[in-house]
Short mmCIF file of N, CA and C in Angstrom, two decimals:
data_model
loop_
_atom_site.label_atom_id
_atom_site.label_comp_id
_atom_site.label_asym_id
_atom_site.label_seq_id
_atom_site.Cartn_x
_atom_site.Cartn_y
_atom_site.Cartn_z
N MET Q 1 125.81 -85.02 140.29
CA MET Q 1 125.77 -84.33 139.65
C MET Q 1 124.11 -84.25 139.34
N LEU Q 2 122.91 -84.42 139.72
CA LEU Q 2 122.11 -84.99 139.50
C LEU Q 2 121.44 -84.20 137.69
N SER Q 3 121.21 -85.30 136.89
CA SER Q 3 120.42 -84.54 135.89
C SER Q 3 119.11 -83.74 135.28
N LEU Q 4 118.50 -83.63 134.59
CA LEU Q 4 117.64 -82.72 134.51
C LEU Q 4 116.21 -83.87 134.60
N SER Q 5 116.15 -84.84 134.71
CA SER Q 5 115.02 -85.91 134.74
C SER Q 5 115.16 -86.60 136.01
N GLY Q 6 116.97 -86.02 136.86
CA GLY Q 6 116.72 -86.59 137.27
C GLY Q 6 116.20 -85.79 138.50
N SER Q 7 116.45 -84.56 138.21
CA SER Q 7 116.12 -83.61 138.87
C SER Q 7 113.96 -83.44 139.45
N GLY Q 8 113.80 -83.47 137.86
CA GLY Q 8 112.13 -83.57 138.17
C GLY Q 8 111.76 -84.74 138.88
N GLU Q 9 112.16 -86.00 138.98
CA GLU Q 9 112.07 -86.62 139.71
C GLU Q 9 111.84 -86.54 141.14
N ALA Q 10 113.39 -86.06 141.69
CA ALA Q 10 113.35 -85.11 142.55
C ALA Q 10 111.95 -84.13 143.22
N VAL Q 11 111.86 -83.41 142.59
CA VAL Q 11 111.43 -82.65 143.04
C VAL Q 11 109.17 -83.04 142.29
N GLY Q 12 109.74 -83.18 141.39
CA GLY Q 12 107.64 -84.46 141.43
C GLY Q 12 107.59 -85.73 142.77
N ALA Q 13 109.09 -85.89 143.54
CA ALA Q 13 108.45 -86.86 144.43
C ALA Q 13 108.11 -85.93 145.70
N ILE Q 14 109.22 -85.07 146.05
CA ILE Q 14 108.91 -84.16 147.10
C ILE Q 14 108.03 -83.60 147.00
N LEU Q 15 106.37 -82.88 146.06
CA LEU Q 15 105.79 -82.39 146.28
C LEU Q 15 104.73 -83.86 146.12
N ILE Q 16 104.43 -85.17 146.10
CA ILE Q 16 103.59 -86.23 146.29
C ILE Q 16 104.03 -86.32 147.52
N LEU Q 17 105.13 -86.62 148.48
CA LEU Q 17 105.29 -86.84 149.88
C LEU Q 17 103.92 -86.04 150.45
N VAL Q 18 104.85 -84.43 149.52
CA VAL Q 18 104.15 -83.25 150.68
C VAL Q 18 102.12 -82.89 150.92
N GLY Q 19 102.11 -83.84 149.59
CA GLY Q 19 100.32 -84.15 148.70
C GLY Q 19 99.85 -84.88 150.30
N ALA Q 20 101.06 -85.96 149.99
CA ALA Q 20 100.42 -87.52 150.99
C ALA Q 20 100.72 -87.31 152.61
N ILE Q 21 101.43 -86.21 152.80
CA ILE Q 21 101.24 -86.41 154.16
C ILE Q 21 100.18 -84.60 155.03
N PHE Q 22 99.81 -83.86 153.44
CA PHE Q 22 98.44 -83.16 153.76
C PHE Q 22 97.42 -84.24 154.29
N SER Q 23 97.42 -85.31 152.81
CA SER Q 23 96.51 -85.63 152.97
C SER Q 23 96.49 -86.63 154.04
N LEU Q 24 97.31 -87.15 154.55
CA LEU Q 24 97.32 -87.91 156.10
C LEU Q 24 96.79 -87.64 157.61
N ILE Q 25 97.75 -85.37 157.13
CA ILE Q 25 96.28 -84.99 158.74
C ILE Q 25 95.02 -84.40 158.14
N SER Q 26 94.32 -84.56 157.14
CA SER Q 26 93.74 -83.98 156.97
C SER Q 26 91.98 -85.44 157.32
N ALA Q 27 92.93 -86.83 156.97
CA ALA Q 27 92.20 -87.48 157.68
C ALA Q 27 92.39 -88.30 159.37
N ILE Q 28 93.63 -87.71 160.21
CA ILE Q 28 93.30 -87.63 161.28
C ILE Q 28 92.37 -86.33 162.15
N GLY Q 29 92.76 -85.46 161.17
CA GLY Q 29 91.71 -83.90 161.38
C GLY Q 29 89.74 -84.49 161.34
N GLY Q 30 89.91 -85.61 160.00
CA GLY Q 30 88.21 -85.95 160.30
C GLY Q 30 88.10 -86.59 161.70
N ILE Q 31 89.33 -87.62 162.00
CA ILE Q 31 88.97 -88.32 163.07
C ILE Q 31 88.50 -87.16 164.43
N ARG Q 32 89.72 -86.70 164.78
CA ARG Q 32 90.00 -86.32 166.02
C ARG Q 32 88.84 -84.54 166.69
N LEU Q 33 88.53 -84.13 165.36
CA LEU Q 33 87.93 -83.14 165.88
C LEU Q 33 85.86 -82.32 166.08
N PRO Q 34 85.60 -82.92 166.83
CA PRO Q 34 84.41 -82.50 167.63
C PRO Q 34 83.41 -82.45 166.51
N ASP Q 35 82.72 -81.25 165.92
CA ASP Q 35 82.15 -81.31 164.68
C ASP Q 35 81.84 -81.35 163.58
N VAL Q 36 80.55 -81.08 162.56
CA VAL Q 36 80.75 -81.75 161.63
C VAL Q 36 81.58 -80.25 161.33
N TYR Q 37 81.34 -79.55 161.58
CA TYR Q 37 81.90 -77.83 160.89
C TYR Q 37 83.65 -77.69 160.19
N THR Q 38 83.84 -78.00 161.94
CA THR Q 38 85.40 -78.23 162.51
C THR Q 38 85.92 -79.60 161.26
N ARG Q 39 85.43 -80.08 160.92
CA ARG Q 39 85.21 -82.02 160.35
C ARG Q 39 85.64 -80.80 158.32
N SER Q 40 84.63 -80.43 158.55
CA SER Q 40 84.44 -80.55 157.14
C SER Q 40 85.74 -79.31 156.51
N HIS Q 41 86.30 -78.27 157.13
CA HIS Q 41 87.41 -78.10 157.37
C HIS Q 41 88.24 -78.32 156.87
N ALA Q 42 89.26 -79.39 158.13
CA ALA Q 42 90.05 -80.78 157.80
C ALA Q 42 90.13 -80.99 156.81
N ALA Q 43 88.70 -81.87 155.80
CA ALA Q 43 87.97 -82.08 154.72
C ALA Q 43 88.53 -81.34 154.23
N SER Q 44 87.99 -80.16 153.70
CA SER Q 44 88.47 -78.74 152.64
C SER Q 44 89.48 -78.91 152.27
N LYS Q 45 90.24 -78.00 153.45
CA LYS Q 45 91.77 -77.35 152.78
C LYS Q 45 92.45 -77.97 152.71
N SER Q 46 93.17 -79.26 153.64
CA SER Q 46 94.01 -79.98 153.55
C SER Q 46 94.18 -81.04 153.01
N SER Q 47 93.04 -81.33 152.14
CA SER Q 47 92.95 -82.57 151.47
C SER Q 47 93.43 -82.09 149.92
N THR Q 48 92.21 -80.71 150.24
CA THR Q 48 92.48 -80.11 148.73
C THR Q 48 93.59 -79.37 148.73
N LEU Q 49 94.68 -78.89 149.52
CA LEU Q 49 96.22 -78.84 149.48
C LEU Q 49 96.76 -80.57 149.38
N GLY Q 50 96.46 -81.16 149.71
CA GLY Q 50 97.18 -82.02 149.65
C GLY Q 50 97.41 -83.66 148.79
N VAL Q 51 95.73 -83.43 147.58
CA VAL Q 51 95.51 -84.38 146.24
C VAL Q 51 96.44 -82.40 144.88
N LEU Q 52 96.09 -81.56 145.47
CA LEU Q 52 96.44 -80.53 144.66
C LEU Q 52 98.35 -80.30 144.36
N CYS Q 53 99.07 -80.80 145.48
CA CYS Q 53 100.55 -81.02 145.73
C CYS Q 53 101.24 -82.08 144.74
N ALA Q 54 100.02 -83.39 145.02
CA ALA Q 54 100.02 -84.47 144.43
C ALA Q 54 99.57 -84.58 142.76
N LEU Q 55 99.20 -83.54 142.56
CA LEU Q 55 98.68 -83.63 140.34
C LEU Q 55 100.07 -82.45 140.47
N VAL Q 56 100.55 -81.67 140.98
CA VAL Q 56 101.32 -80.83 140.69
C VAL Q 56 102.22 -81.35 140.85
N GLY Q 57 103.13 -82.96 141.36
CA GLY Q 57 103.89 -83.25 141.57
C GLY Q 57 104.03 -84.30 139.99
N THR Q 58 102.81 -84.78 139.86
CA THR Q 58 102.79 -85.73 138.37
C THR Q 58 103.06 -84.52 137.17
N LEU Q 59 102.42 -83.35 137.57
CA LEU Q 59 102.55 -82.85 136.61
C LEU Q 59 103.79 -82.68 136.20
N LEU Q 60 104.51 -82.09 136.60
CA LEU Q 60 106.02 -81.48 136.72
C LEU Q 60 107.24 -83.26 136.82
N PHE Q 61 106.70 -83.99 137.42
CA PHE Q 61 106.90 -85.13 136.95
C PHE Q 61 107.24 -85.75 135.49
N PHE Q 62 106.35 -85.47 134.94
CA PHE Q 62 105.61 -86.48 133.60
C PHE Q 62 106.67 -84.76 132.75
N LEU Q 63 107.00 -83.66 132.84
CA LEU Q 63 106.97 -82.10 132.26
C LEU Q 63 108.48 -82.61 132.29
N ILE Q 64 109.01 -82.24 133.69
CA ILE Q 64 110.28 -83.08 133.16
C ILE Q 64 110.73 -83.70 132.92
N SER Q 65 110.67 -84.35 133.29
CA SER Q 65 111.62 -85.80 132.75
C SER Q 65 111.19 -87.01 131.26
N ASP Q 66 110.03 -86.41 130.31
CA ASP Q 66 109.93 -86.56 129.92
C ASP Q 66 108.87 -85.82 128.66
N GLY Q 67 108.72 -84.66 128.64
CA GLY Q 67 108.52 -83.43 128.55
C GLY Q 67 107.19 -83.32 127.82
N TYR Q 68 106.59 -83.93 128.60
CA TYR Q 68 105.08 -84.86 128.66
C TYR Q 68 104.22 -83.18 129.18
N PHE Q 69 102.86 -82.91 128.38
CA PHE Q 69 102.22 -82.01 129.07
C PHE Q 69 100.78 -82.76 129.21
N SER Q 70 100.89 -83.37 130.26
CA SER Q 70 99.22 -83.62 130.42
C SER Q 70 97.74 -82.19 130.84
N ILE Q 71 97.00 -82.10 130.43
CA ILE Q 71 95.90 -81.44 130.19
C ILE Q 71 95.12 -81.88 131.44
N ARG Q 72 94.81 -83.13 131.02
CA ARG Q 72 94.15 -83.95 132.03
C ARG Q 72 94.49 -83.23 133.40
N LEU Q 73 95.60 -83.67 133.81
CA LEU Q 73 96.39 -83.19 135.16
C LEU Q 73 95.79 -81.74 135.67
N ILE Q 74 95.90 -81.11 134.34
CA ILE Q 74 95.75 -79.33 134.77
C ILE Q 74 94.42 -79.66 134.96
N LEU Q 75 93.17 -80.36 134.73
CA LEU Q 75 92.01 -80.20 134.06
C LEU Q 75 91.46 -80.67 135.18
N GLY Q 76 92.37 -81.20 136.03
CA GLY Q 76 92.53 -82.54 137.46
C GLY Q 76 92.19 -81.90 138.78
N ILE Q 77 93.66 -81.14 138.20
CA ILE Q 77 94.06 -79.35 139.58
C ILE Q 77 93.12 -78.68 139.30
N PHE Q 78 92.79 -77.87 138.40
CA PHE Q 78 91.40 -77.07 138.38
C PHE Q 78 90.32 -77.36 138.77
N PHE Q 79 89.20 -78.91 138.28
CA PHE Q 79 88.29 -78.82 139.61
C PHE Q 79 88.85 -79.44 140.90
N VAL Q 80 89.44 -80.21 140.86
CA VAL Q 80 89.76 -80.50 143.41
C VAL Q 80 89.33 -78.78 143.46
N PHE Q 81 90.32 -78.08 142.99
CA PHE Q 81 90.54 -76.39 143.40
C PHE Q 81 88.73 -75.57 143.59
N LEU Q 82 88.20 -76.01 142.37
CA LEU Q 82 86.86 -75.58 142.25
C LEU Q 82 86.22 -76.07 143.10
N THR Q 83 85.56 -77.76 143.14
CA THR Q 83 85.29 -78.29 143.83
C THR Q 83 84.98 -78.33 145.14
N ALA Q 84 85.81 -78.64 145.55
CA ALA Q 84 86.22 -79.14 146.79
C ALA Q 84 85.57 -77.56 148.25
N PRO Q 85 86.33 -76.52 147.79
CA PRO Q 85 85.54 -75.80 149.13
C PRO Q 85 84.23 -75.55 148.98
N VAL Q 86 83.39 -75.36 147.81
CA VAL Q 86 82.20 -75.10 147.24
C VAL Q 86 81.21 -76.48 147.82
N ALA Q 87 82.15 -77.80 147.89
CA ALA Q 87 81.34 -78.64 149.15
C ALA Q 87 81.52 -78.88 149.85
N ALA Q 88 82.24 -78.40 150.39
CA ALA Q 88 82.35 -78.28 151.94
C ALA Q 88 81.70 -77.11 152.64
N HIS Q 89 81.43 -75.61 151.60
CA HIS Q 89 80.57 -74.76 152.15
C HIS Q 89 79.22 -75.77 152.36
N VAL Q 90 79.01 -75.70 151.91
CA VAL Q 90 77.37 -76.26 150.73
C VAL Q 90 77.56 -77.14 151.85
N LEU Q 91 78.26 -78.03 152.11
CA LEU Q 91 78.19 -79.34 153.32
C LEU Q 91 77.80 -78.30 155.43
N CYS Q 92 78.47 -77.55 154.70
CA CYS Q 92 78.42 -76.78 156.60
C CYS Q 92 77.14 -75.47 157.14
N ARG Q 93 76.52 -75.11 155.67
CA ARG Q 93 75.75 -74.38 154.97
C ARG Q 93 73.86 -74.90 155.48
N SER Q 94 74.30 -76.46 154.73
CA SER Q 94 72.96 -77.29 155.07
C SER Q 94 73.40 -77.14 157.03
N ALA Q 95 73.99 -77.60 156.91
CA ALA Q 95 74.38 -78.20 158.65
C ALA Q 95 73.43 -76.90 160.18
N TYR Q 96 73.76 -75.85 159.48
CA TYR Q 96 74.13 -74.94 159.54
C TYR Q 96 72.12 -74.37 159.93
N ARG Q 97 71.90 -74.46 158.63
CA ARG Q 97 70.21 -74.78 158.23
C ARG Q 97 69.36 -75.04 159.62
N ASN Q 98 70.12 -76.65 159.51
CA ASN Q 98 69.78 -78.26 160.14
C ASN Q 98 69.47 -77.61 162.12
N ASP Q 99 70.72 -77.28 161.90
CA ASP Q 99 70.48 -77.20 163.91
C ASP Q 99 71.55 -77.65 164.00
N VAL Q 100 72.58 -77.93 163.38
CA VAL Q 100 73.67 -79.42 164.34
C VAL Q 100 74.41 -77.86 165.07
N PRO Q 101 74.20 -78.67 166.06
CA PRO Q 101 75.51 -77.81 167.50
C PRO Q 101 76.42 -77.44 166.46
N LEU Q 102 77.07 -76.08 167.13
CA LEU Q 102 78.53 -75.81 167.32
C LEU Q 102 79.35 -76.21 168.83
N VAL Q 103 80.08 -76.85 168.13
CA VAL Q 103 80.68 -77.23 169.72
C VAL Q 103 82.01 -76.84 170.14
N GLY Q 104 82.12 -76.16 171.48
CA GLY Q 104 83.49 -75.05 171.73
C GLY Q 104 83.84 -73.89 170.68
N THR Q 105 82.18 -72.98 170.67
CA THR Q 105 82.43 -71.20 169.93
C THR Q 105 81.10 -70.44 170.70
N ALA Q 106 82.00 -69.74 171.08
CA ALA Q 106 80.90 -69.35 172.58
C ALA Q 106 80.25 -68.39 171.87
N GLU Q 107 80.27 -67.61 170.51
CA GLU Q 107 78.96 -67.35 170.32
C GLU Q 107 78.99 -67.50 168.57
N ASP Q 108 77.48 -67.49 168.72
CA ASP Q 108 76.92 -68.10 167.04
C ASP Q 108 76.82 -66.26 166.60
N GLU Q 109 78.11 -65.55 165.44
CA GLU Q 109 77.68 -64.60 165.14
C GLU Q 109 76.14 -64.58 163.90
N LEU Q 110 76.74 -65.61 163.00
CA LEU Q 110 75.33 -65.66 162.39
C LEU Q 110 73.59 -65.36 162.40
N LYS Q 111 74.19 -65.94 163.87
CA LYS Q 111 71.72 -66.08 163.90
C LYS Q 111 71.18 -65.24 163.91
N ASP Q 112 71.83 -63.45 163.75
CA ASP Q 112 70.47 -63.14 164.32
C ASP Q 112 70.22 -62.98 162.36
N TYR Q 113 71.64 -63.14 161.71
CA TYR Q 113 71.43 -62.74 160.22
C TYR Q 113 70.12 -64.20 159.59
N TYR Q 114 70.70 -65.23 160.47
CA TYR Q 114 70.06 -66.33 159.41
C TYR Q 114 68.43 -65.90 160.21
N MET Q 115 68.31 -65.63 161.41
CA MET Q 115 67.47 -65.83 161.54
C MET Q 115 66.30 -64.41 161.57
N GLU Q 116 67.07 -63.21 161.28
CA GLU Q 116 65.75 -62.04 160.52
C GLU Q 116 65.57 -63.30 158.70
N ASN Q 117 66.67 -63.83 158.05
CA ASN Q 117 66.11 -64.37 156.48
C ASN Q 117 65.33 -65.64 156.99
N GLU Q 118 64.56 -66.19 157.72
CA GLU Q 118 63.81 -66.95 158.16
C GLU Q 118 62.77 -66.59 158.33
N ASN Q 119 62.93 -65.20 158.72
CA ASN Q 119 61.11 -65.04 159.07
C ASN Q 119 60.74 -64.41 157.29
N THR Q 120 61.74 -64.33 156.43
CA THR Q 120 61.07 -63.96 155.17
C THR Q 120 60.42 -64.71 154.31
N ASP Q 121 61.73 -66.08 154.61
CA ASP Q 121 61.40 -67.68 154.16
C ASP Q 121 59.58 -67.65 154.61
N GLU Q 122 59.68 -67.58 155.33
CA GLU Q 122 58.50 -68.17 156.33
C GLU Q 122 57.65 -67.18 155.97
N ASP Q 123 56.97 -65.77 155.64
CA ASP Q 123 56.53 -65.58 154.68
C ASP Q 123 56.31 -66.22 153.59
N LYS Q 124 56.77 -66.32 152.29
CA LYS Q 124 57.01 -66.38 151.22
C LYS Q 124 56.39 -67.96 151.15
N GLU Q 125 56.27 -69.24 151.82
CA GLU Q 125 56.28 -70.22 152.71
C GLU Q 125 54.92 -70.11 152.73
N GLU Q 126 53.75 -69.75 153.41
CA GLU Q 126 52.77 -68.94 153.71
C GLU Q 126 51.78 -68.65 152.86
N VAL Q 127 52.80 -67.49 152.02
CA VAL Q 127 51.84 -68.01 150.70
C VAL Q 127 51.50 -69.44 149.75
N THR Q 128 52.87 -69.55 149.89
CA THR Q 128 53.11 -70.89 148.84
C THR Q 128 51.84 -71.98 149.07
N GLU Q 129 52.04 -71.63 150.60
CA GLU Q 129 50.59 -72.95 151.07
C GLU Q 129 49.43 -72.70 151.11
N ASN Q 130 49.02 -71.12 150.79
CA ASN Q 130 47.47 -70.76 150.66
C ASN Q 130 46.93 -70.99 149.07
N GLU Q 131 48.48 -70.47 148.88
CA GLU Q 131 48.07 -71.23 147.25
C GLU Q 131 47.50 -72.45 146.84
N ALA Q 132 48.30 -73.30 147.92
CA ALA Q 132 48.89 -75.28 147.51
C ALA Q 132 46.94 -75.23 147.74
N PRO Q 133 46.53 -75.27 148.34
CA PRO Q 133 44.91 -76.07 148.20
C PRO Q 133 44.73 -75.65 147.05
N ALA Q 134 44.03 -74.73 146.22
CA ALA Q 134 43.43 -74.46 145.63
C ALA Q 134 43.42 -74.77 144.86
N ILE Q 135 44.92 -74.92 144.28
CA ILE Q 135 45.71 -75.94 143.08
C ILE Q 135 45.57 -77.00 142.93
N LYS Q 136 45.70 -78.19 144.30
CA LYS Q 136 45.13 -79.31 144.32
C LYS Q 136 43.30 -79.60 144.19
N LEU Q 137 42.65 -78.52 145.10
CA LEU Q 137 41.22 -78.09 144.61
C LEU Q 137 40.93 -78.81 142.52
N ILE Q 138 41.18 -77.29 142.01
CA ILE Q 138 41.72 -77.80 140.34
C ILE Q 138 40.97 -78.61 139.77
N ASP Q 139 43.32 -79.47 140.70
CA ASP Q 139 43.98 -80.51 139.74
C ASP Q 139 42.54 -82.00 140.36
N ASN Q 140 41.51 -81.93 141.58
CA ASN Q 140 40.98 -82.51 141.94
C ASN Q 140 39.02 -82.81 141.61
N GLU Q 141 38.51 -81.83 140.91
CA GLU Q 141 37.78 -81.06 140.10
C GLU Q 141 37.52 -81.80 138.71
N THR Q 142 38.72 -81.46 137.90
CA THR Q 142 38.33 -80.82 136.69
C THR Q 142 39.64 -82.19 136.28
N PRO Q 143 38.62 -83.11 135.38
CA PRO Q 143 39.16 -83.89 134.33
C PRO Q 143 40.64 -83.41 133.60
N LEU Q 144 40.81 -84.29 132.74
CA LEU Q 144 42.11 -83.73 131.74
C LEU Q 144 41.52 -83.79 130.58
N GLN Q 145 41.57 -82.82 129.24
CA GLN Q 145 40.68 -82.63 128.65
C GLN Q 145 41.90 -83.00 127.16
N VAL Q 146 41.21 -82.93 126.92
CA VAL Q 146 42.72 -83.96 125.86
C VAL Q 146 41.52 -82.86 124.27
N SER Q 147 42.51 -82.07 123.55
CA SER Q 147 41.31 -82.10 122.06
C SER Q 147 42.92 -82.41 120.99
N GLU Q 148 41.53 -83.14 120.19
CA GLU Q 148 42.82 -83.51 118.99
C GLU Q 148 43.07 -82.50 117.90
N THR Q 149 43.44 -81.97 117.87
CA THR Q 149 43.49 -80.20 116.94
C THR Q 149 44.52 -80.59 116.21
#
């Protein structure tokens, strides 16, 4: 019969092993998938799950076997869970806005939405471009005045 510390080691080892398997699947997906969007999906979803399983396994191991609760592991779990999906979303959005092609997609549902918003962004840029030369003229013609009061 296993003691409490032996079961803690078993639970921790199983979770760490599951995390390593998910991280391996994430690495294979990053190599095998065809475009930046699906690669980002593999990198964000499965690697986040892999890291979270490994950290939770480590936390449970130390909690059950030694009675040690690590706030650093909790913070690591929190920050990985928070930052990895956001970073993947920002990368995919940037790739989409820079016209990185979608591979194997039948329909682009966001194209109409972004075309409408790009037109309003271009109108804002025209106003900024018209104001910019006036500012440059003022900066080039007017010397800096320093007052010593």
